[in-house]
Amino acid sequence: MEKDANIESSPSRHFNRSSDDSITRNNKRRAIQFKAAHGLLIAFFLWIVISALHALGIYFFTKGFLLTRLVLDHISKCDSPPINLLGLSPGLYGAGCWYPKTFDKAIIIVIDALRYDFTVPPHGNPHHFHNALEVLYETAVQQPETAFLLPFIADPPTATLQRLKGLTTGTLPTFADVGSNFGGNAIEEDNLVAQLRAAGKTLVHLGDDTWHSLFPGYFDTNLTHAYDSFNVWDLHTVDDGVTEHLMPLLDAGSGQWDVIIGHYLGVDHAGHRYGPDHTAMNDKLKQMDRVIRDVMSALGDETLLVVLGDHGMDTKGDHGGESDDEVEASLWMYSKKAIFGHGHNAMTKPPPSAKERSVGQIDLVPTLALLLGLPIPFNNLGSPISEAFVGPGQAKWKELAAVNALSSAQIQRYQDEYSGARGLSRDTFSAAHRLWEAALTVWKDTADNAASVMEAFAAFSQHQTENLRVCKSLWARFDISSMLYGITILGCAVVILAFYARATTPFRAEDSALFVRQVMISAALGLALGLFIGSWNAAPGLLDSSLLGIAGGSVVGFAYTMAVIPSGYPIPFSTSTWGWLSVLLTVLQAVGFASNSFTIWEDEILLFFLGTFAFVSLTASLRQKAPEDRALGSFQSSFFMVLTRIASLSRLCREEQMPYCRSTYYSSATSSTSASWQLFIPYTLSIVLPSLIKGYLQGTRSYAGSAILWIGVVLRMGLLASAIYWTLDAADDNDLLNINKDTLRFAKTSLAQLTLGIAFVAGMTYYVSATPCISIELPPQENGTADPGGAATSKPKSMNVLGYGNMHGSRYLLLITNWALAVILLQKPMGGGSIGILTLQILALLEIIDSNDLSRSAIGPVTLGMLGNFHFFKTGHQATLSSIQWESAFIALKTIRYPWSPFLVVLNTFGAQIITAVAAPLVVLWKQPPRKKGLLGDVAMAVATYLLYFAVINLATTMWAGWLRRHLMLFRIFCPRFMTGAAALLVVDLVGIFVAIGGFRWNLISVNQVFGWA
């Protein structure tokens, strides 16, 4: 609907200088008031939303939830033992590296989720998992010199991928391992598999394909057979396949292989599907019993057989956490020659429960390394298992002390390197260092008598135990208190934003001064209290106590201000259908993140929610009384729905969605380049997008002034440059042009830099200085009397201002096009098309809001939030680390440059959320006249509502990640979604405050410089 103004001129204004001076002074006063209120508003958002709540909440939860450590890339060498063992270290692979080897070959059978009580007789009433896998206990009791069975304790998280890392590196792996590259799941640090390969061993893997993602290219391709591990409903395919290929290798002799790793999944899958106490579990354990007996009968004398569980399972058959049932696995070793012993403790029978004589899973690493004559991997923290080295009959204390001396020396070498790389204080490992010095002294003074050797063994064991204790305290435990602090702070942020944004009394921008003053006072008092508590109480520490004081003080300050503010802020209770729809869409999403299926298929859920909004808006528009509103709302609702369906055609499937999803974002599921036909998308975008934006502006007669140059020329040229860039990129990838590679890449980089320069440098400069998008139409000159010189003395009494009714919205739209241009460049062609569709959906949404009079409703900002998350998936992203498009850092740069490289990756990853955050003020600015009062408060309300949506989503993903920390899919699904939600929240916080609210400042100043301050 056209909303132009007919402004009458007032001749008296030209003769009343005092009146003009009064107006000028009034405008200056109101401009100063606006700038002050605007600055306080930004300060309020910065302090409450970022400094005191969102950032601190995420910090505390992450601190307690994401277990982190630094990965060192050092590698143990055969010719460089960590300690001189007085001639016991041959230093040659043939005879053993640091210690004389015992076996030439090994068969390692991993029975996934083999809990310890599955392998020993029951103490009370038997369950289905009892008396099924009997061979392990039977041989350990009947042949203690050839076999032993022990509880095998896993370090949480008890997920298979993390457990395999621990079983091969000897360290305490976590979800957020800090490495030297951004690669996938491949283990880059020193490990047993790499040491075996370095020793020239032929490695064969059968079963769970997780091994191949951890150790790509390590296994013999002709003998190896991997199987998909994700289908937990399939109990037999993997197990049958492992057995099918394992037994022929044994029957054919051992000349083809040196080490076989067979990973069975049936026990784990039976637990997930049925639980451990089920007949299916009994059947799988009996199958494993038969397999092990068959392997034993085919075993050679120089081959070690190891059977182990990587973790246990809880009463429901799940794992991932740290309960006893989840961490208590089994370890069994067998050899046809009598080399094992129990002389160090005189206990030949396996422990009746996992609470007795357990060993850590990381202890397997130094044990296997020394038995097979390999160096102990550099990052190992485990201790040699005594039963494997003490020997049959009378205990061989000297050998036992020697292997522990080697292990302690390697641990000490690692500890020194880690402390230096991490910058840890000397006090961190001070106790372990003292024990090392004491043990070394005892070892050097050791005589050949048993007592002195036993003392050395005990001293080294004590050193290893203390070192492991310190490392566990640093890495491998969830800090529940810190997680609860984080959740509480994030919950307070949601409540504060809800009151601030959706209270039934309209927000007043001038109230920011009251909030900022009281919050700063309360935060300062909270800081002082935190410092006092932290100085007297070691937990949670001085820093955390101070930060908690700031957060708590800020919340109290806000609550106090709400209570004493003159008019108050009533409880934010919606009274409209649209308001309740906003709540429903947000809450349904938040609750849904408790389900791994919902999280996996979030893109399809958002498609349904957006379709629901479009249908409801179409229905509401058809009921409008005004024909113009009815027609406009109906058309834009239909257009919005069509655009949503078109955007849904772009998808990048995550592994868990297969085979029910087909990726279209790249040329194929195995490619990371665009298909040839996709190169037409950016060229189409350069033609269609500016034209359609022009059409929206022409609808309000706002395609004038600054818009003509920027939309009609500059934006189109920028989109064309982006299209050319991706054409050159395809030519570079496929060698399509006979041009020097360096020249081609220089041209690409220069073109990308030019486009980003247009978007940000030229674009922001133009936006700040641009005049309103209006044009003036003068009526025909009226007849008047002429003076003696022939000049007319009459003047026009009125003029038409075209674009008057959308002056704020049309000018602010220029800011969105700047960011859209930059984001389109940084996406692949398919992603650029998605961002173009998003831009049009924003414009359609604005018309829907206008035609249904919804500018103050929460539905606009909430729909923008859903659009941002929806197009996050449509631009080739998923809530997984592997979907991050790191190559975007090099679109405009040849090498990594800080902070620009991370900035480009963030723009690529969260581009859709960034654009919708910038667009949030448009919900209340679109089709608003220039002198409308309270616009700053309306913009603050819209931005706060938009941030509230993301705050609720982040709170939900945080809570569910904490609650489901024992879930099987925690580190595969829930943890990545929490990380994505937290990162997105911080990004939209910054963009919403500095770009959206900050950009509105220049918009309002520009408009009011022409029409005066209201």
mmCIF file with all atom_site columns, N, CA, C and O in Angstrom, residues 93 168 283 289 315 331 356 508 522 581 641 682 710 741 762 883 934 976 1006:
data_model
loop_
_atom_site.group_PDB
_atom_site.id
_atom_site.type_symbol
_atom_site.label_atom_id
_atom_site.label_alt_id
_atom_site.label_comp_id
_atom_site.label_asym_id
_atom_site.label_entity_id
_atom_site.label_seq_id
_atom_site.pdbx_PDB_ins_code
_atom_site.Cartn_x
_atom_site.Cartn_y
_atom_site.Cartn_z
_atom_site.occupancy
_atom_site.B_iso_or_equiv
_atom_site.pdbx_formal_charge
_atom_site.auth_seq_id
_atom_site.auth_comp_id
_atom_site.auth_asym_id
_atom_site.auth_atom_id
_atom_site.pdbx_PDB_model_num
ATOM 1  N N  . TYR A 1 93   ? 64.034 -53.604 16.818  1.00 0.00 ? 93   TYR A N  1
ATOM 2  C CA . TYR A 1 93   ? 62.695 -54.162 16.702  1.00 0.00 ? 93   TYR A CA 1
ATOM 3  C C  . TYR A 1 93   ? 62.711 -55.688 16.728  1.00 0.00 ? 93   TYR A C  1
ATOM 4  O O  . TYR A 1 93   ? 61.797 -56.327 17.217  1.00 0.00 ? 93   TYR A O  1
ATOM 5  N N  . THR A 1 168  ? 44.369 -47.112 22.603  1.00 0.00 ? 168  THR A N  1
ATOM 6  C CA . THR A 1 168  ? 45.513 -47.120 21.682  1.00 0.00 ? 168  THR A CA 1
ATOM 7  C C  . THR A 1 168  ? 46.563 -46.064 21.990  1.00 0.00 ? 168  THR A C  1
ATOM 8  O O  . THR A 1 168  ? 47.714 -46.215 21.583  1.00 0.00 ? 168  THR A O  1
ATOM 9  N N  . ASP A 1 283  ? 22.182 -65.056 23.874  1.00 0.00 ? 283  ASP A N  1
ATOM 10 C CA . ASP A 1 283  ? 22.578 -65.663 22.603  1.00 0.00 ? 283  ASP A CA 1
ATOM 11 C C  . ASP A 1 283  ? 23.873 -65.054 22.075  1.00 0.00 ? 283  ASP A C  1
ATOM 12 O O  . ASP A 1 283  ? 24.753 -65.773 21.571  1.00 0.00 ? 283  ASP A O  1
ATOM 13 N N  . ASP A 1 289  ? 31.431 -66.821 23.059  1.00 0.00 ? 289  ASP A N  1
ATOM 14 C CA . ASP A 1 289  ? 32.115 -67.926 23.724  1.00 0.00 ? 289  ASP A CA 1
ATOM 15 C C  . ASP A 1 289  ? 32.628 -68.943 22.699  1.00 0.00 ? 289  ASP A C  1
ATOM 16 O O  . ASP A 1 289  ? 33.767 -69.404 22.772  1.00 0.00 ? 289  ASP A O  1
ATOM 17 N N  . THR A 1 315  ? 21.758 -50.398 33.090  1.00 0.00 ? 315  THR A N  1
ATOM 18 C CA . THR A 1 315  ? 20.671 -51.384 33.174  1.00 0.00 ? 315  THR A CA 1
ATOM 19 C C  . THR A 1 315  ? 19.757 -51.334 31.961  1.00 0.00 ? 315  THR A C  1
ATOM 20 O O  . THR A 1 315  ? 19.022 -52.298 31.710  1.00 0.00 ? 315  THR A O  1
ATOM 21 N N  . LEU A 1 331  ? 38.865 -57.559 30.744  1.00 0.00 ? 331  LEU A N  1
ATOM 22 C CA . LEU A 1 331  ? 40.112 -57.796 30.013  1.00 0.00 ? 331  LEU A CA 1
ATOM 23 C C  . LEU A 1 331  ? 40.578 -59.211 30.293  1.00 0.00 ? 331  LEU A C  1
ATOM 24 O O  . LEU A 1 331  ? 40.708 -59.634 31.447  1.00 0.00 ? 331  LEU A O  1
ATOM 25 N N  . GLU A 1 356  ? 37.294 -55.124 42.767  1.00 0.00 ? 356  GLU A N  1
ATOM 26 C CA . GLU A 1 356  ? 38.538 -55.674 43.292  1.00 0.00 ? 356  GLU A CA 1
ATOM 27 C C  . GLU A 1 356  ? 39.562 -55.845 42.167  1.00 0.00 ? 356  GLU A C  1
ATOM 28 O O  . GLU A 1 356  ? 39.231 -56.281 41.072  1.00 0.00 ? 356  GLU A O  1
ATOM 29 N N  . ARG A 1 508  ? 10.451 1.239   27.431  1.00 0.00 ? 508  ARG A N  1
ATOM 30 C CA . ARG A 1 508  ? 10.857 2.629   27.266  1.00 0.00 ? 508  ARG A CA 1
ATOM 31 C C  . ARG A 1 508  ? 12.388 2.668   27.250  1.00 0.00 ? 508  ARG A C  1
ATOM 32 O O  . ARG A 1 508  ? 13.038 2.222   28.209  1.00 0.00 ? 508  ARG A O  1
ATOM 33 N N  . SER A 1 522  ? 25.174 -3.414  41.533  1.00 0.00 ? 522  SER A N  1
ATOM 34 C CA . SER A 1 522  ? 24.979 -4.768  42.075  1.00 0.00 ? 522  SER A CA 1
ATOM 35 C C  . SER A 1 522  ? 26.084 -5.713  41.617  1.00 0.00 ? 522  SER A C  1
ATOM 36 O O  . SER A 1 522  ? 26.539 -6.556  42.393  1.00 0.00 ? 522  SER A O  1
ATOM 37 N N  . LEU A 1 581  ? 1.336  -18.592 19.334  1.00 0.00 ? 581  LEU A N  1
ATOM 38 C CA . LEU A 1 581  ? 1.994  -19.369 18.284  1.00 0.00 ? 581  LEU A CA 1
ATOM 39 C C  . LEU A 1 581  ? 3.508  -19.224 18.395  1.00 0.00 ? 581  LEU A C  1
ATOM 40 O O  . LEU A 1 581  ? 4.249  -20.199 18.227  1.00 0.00 ? 581  LEU A O  1
ATOM 41 N N  . MET A 1 641  ? 5.854  -19.397 1.482   1.00 0.00 ? 641  MET A N  1
ATOM 42 C CA . MET A 1 641  ? 5.772  -20.855 1.521   1.00 0.00 ? 641  MET A CA 1
ATOM 43 C C  . MET A 1 641  ? 6.518  -21.481 0.345   1.00 0.00 ? 641  MET A C  1
ATOM 44 O O  . MET A 1 641  ? 7.249  -22.469 0.515   1.00 0.00 ? 641  MET A O  1
ATOM 45 N N  . PRO A 1 682  ? 24.584 -18.492 -8.882  1.00 0.00 ? 682  PRO A N  1
ATOM 46 C CA . PRO A 1 682  ? 24.996 -17.116 -8.557  1.00 0.00 ? 682  PRO A CA 1
ATOM 47 C C  . PRO A 1 682  ? 24.741 -16.125 -9.692  1.00 0.00 ? 682  PRO A C  1
ATOM 48 O O  . PRO A 1 682  ? 24.456 -14.949 -9.437  1.00 0.00 ? 682  PRO A O  1
ATOM 49 N N  . TRP A 1 710  ? 22.647 1.859   -4.985  1.00 0.00 ? 710  TRP A N  1
ATOM 50 C CA . TRP A 1 710  ? 23.141 0.682   -4.267  1.00 0.00 ? 710  TRP A CA 1
ATOM 51 C C  . TRP A 1 710  ? 22.488 -0.613  -4.754  1.00 0.00 ? 710  TRP A C  1
ATOM 52 O O  . TRP A 1 710  ? 23.174 -1.583  -5.058  1.00 0.00 ? 710  TRP A O  1
ATOM 53 N N  . LYS A 1 741  ? 48.368 -21.354 -12.519 1.00 0.00 ? 741  LYS A N  1
ATOM 54 C CA . LYS A 1 741  ? 47.616 -21.544 -11.281 1.00 0.00 ? 741  LYS A CA 1
ATOM 55 C C  . LYS A 1 741  ? 47.748 -20.345 -10.352 1.00 0.00 ? 741  LYS A C  1
ATOM 56 O O  . LYS A 1 741  ? 46.776 -19.897 -9.744  1.00 0.00 ? 741  LYS A O  1
ATOM 57 N N  . ALA A 1 762  ? 32.904 -0.065  1.349   1.00 0.00 ? 762  ALA A N  1
ATOM 58 C CA . ALA A 1 762  ? 32.051 0.854   0.599   1.00 0.00 ? 762  ALA A CA 1
ATOM 59 C C  . ALA A 1 762  ? 30.611 0.799   1.108   1.00 0.00 ? 762  ALA A C  1
ATOM 60 O O  . ALA A 1 762  ? 29.942 1.835   1.239   1.00 0.00 ? 762  ALA A O  1
ATOM 61 N N  . SER A 1 883  ? 31.071 -30.629 9.503   1.00 0.00 ? 883  SER A N  1
ATOM 62 C CA . SER A 1 883  ? 30.413 -29.841 8.453   1.00 0.00 ? 883  SER A CA 1
ATOM 63 C C  . SER A 1 883  ? 30.926 -28.402 8.388   1.00 0.00 ? 883  SER A C  1
ATOM 64 O O  . SER A 1 883  ? 30.504 -27.643 7.518   1.00 0.00 ? 883  SER A O  1
ATOM 65 N N  . GLY A 1 934  ? 9.051  6.643   19.872  1.00 0.00 ? 934  GLY A N  1
ATOM 66 C CA . GLY A 1 934  ? 9.338  5.376   20.553  1.00 0.00 ? 934  GLY A CA 1
ATOM 67 C C  . GLY A 1 934  ? 9.974  4.314   19.689  1.00 0.00 ? 934  GLY A C  1
ATOM 68 O O  . GLY A 1 934  ? 9.952  3.131   20.038  1.00 0.00 ? 934  GLY A O  1
ATOM 69 N N  . PRO A 1 976  ? 27.599 -31.727 20.142  1.00 0.00 ? 976  PRO A N  1
ATOM 70 C CA . PRO A 1 976  ? 27.767 -30.799 19.020  1.00 0.00 ? 976  PRO A CA 1
ATOM 71 C C  . PRO A 1 976  ? 26.616 -29.814 18.875  1.00 0.00 ? 976  PRO A C  1
ATOM 72 O O  . PRO A 1 976  ? 26.829 -28.658 18.507  1.00 0.00 ? 976  PRO A O  1
ATOM 73 N N  . SER A 1 1006 ? 19.833 9.877   10.055  1.00 0.00 ? 1006 SER A N  1
ATOM 74 C CA . SER A 1 1006 ? 19.688 10.307  8.660   1.00 0.00 ? 1006 SER A CA 1
ATOM 75 C C  . SER A 1 1006 ? 18.271 10.780  8.363   1.00 0.00 ? 1006 SER A C  1
ATOM 76 O O  . SER A 1 1006 ? 18.062 11.812  7.727   1.00 0.00 ? 1006 SER A O  1
#
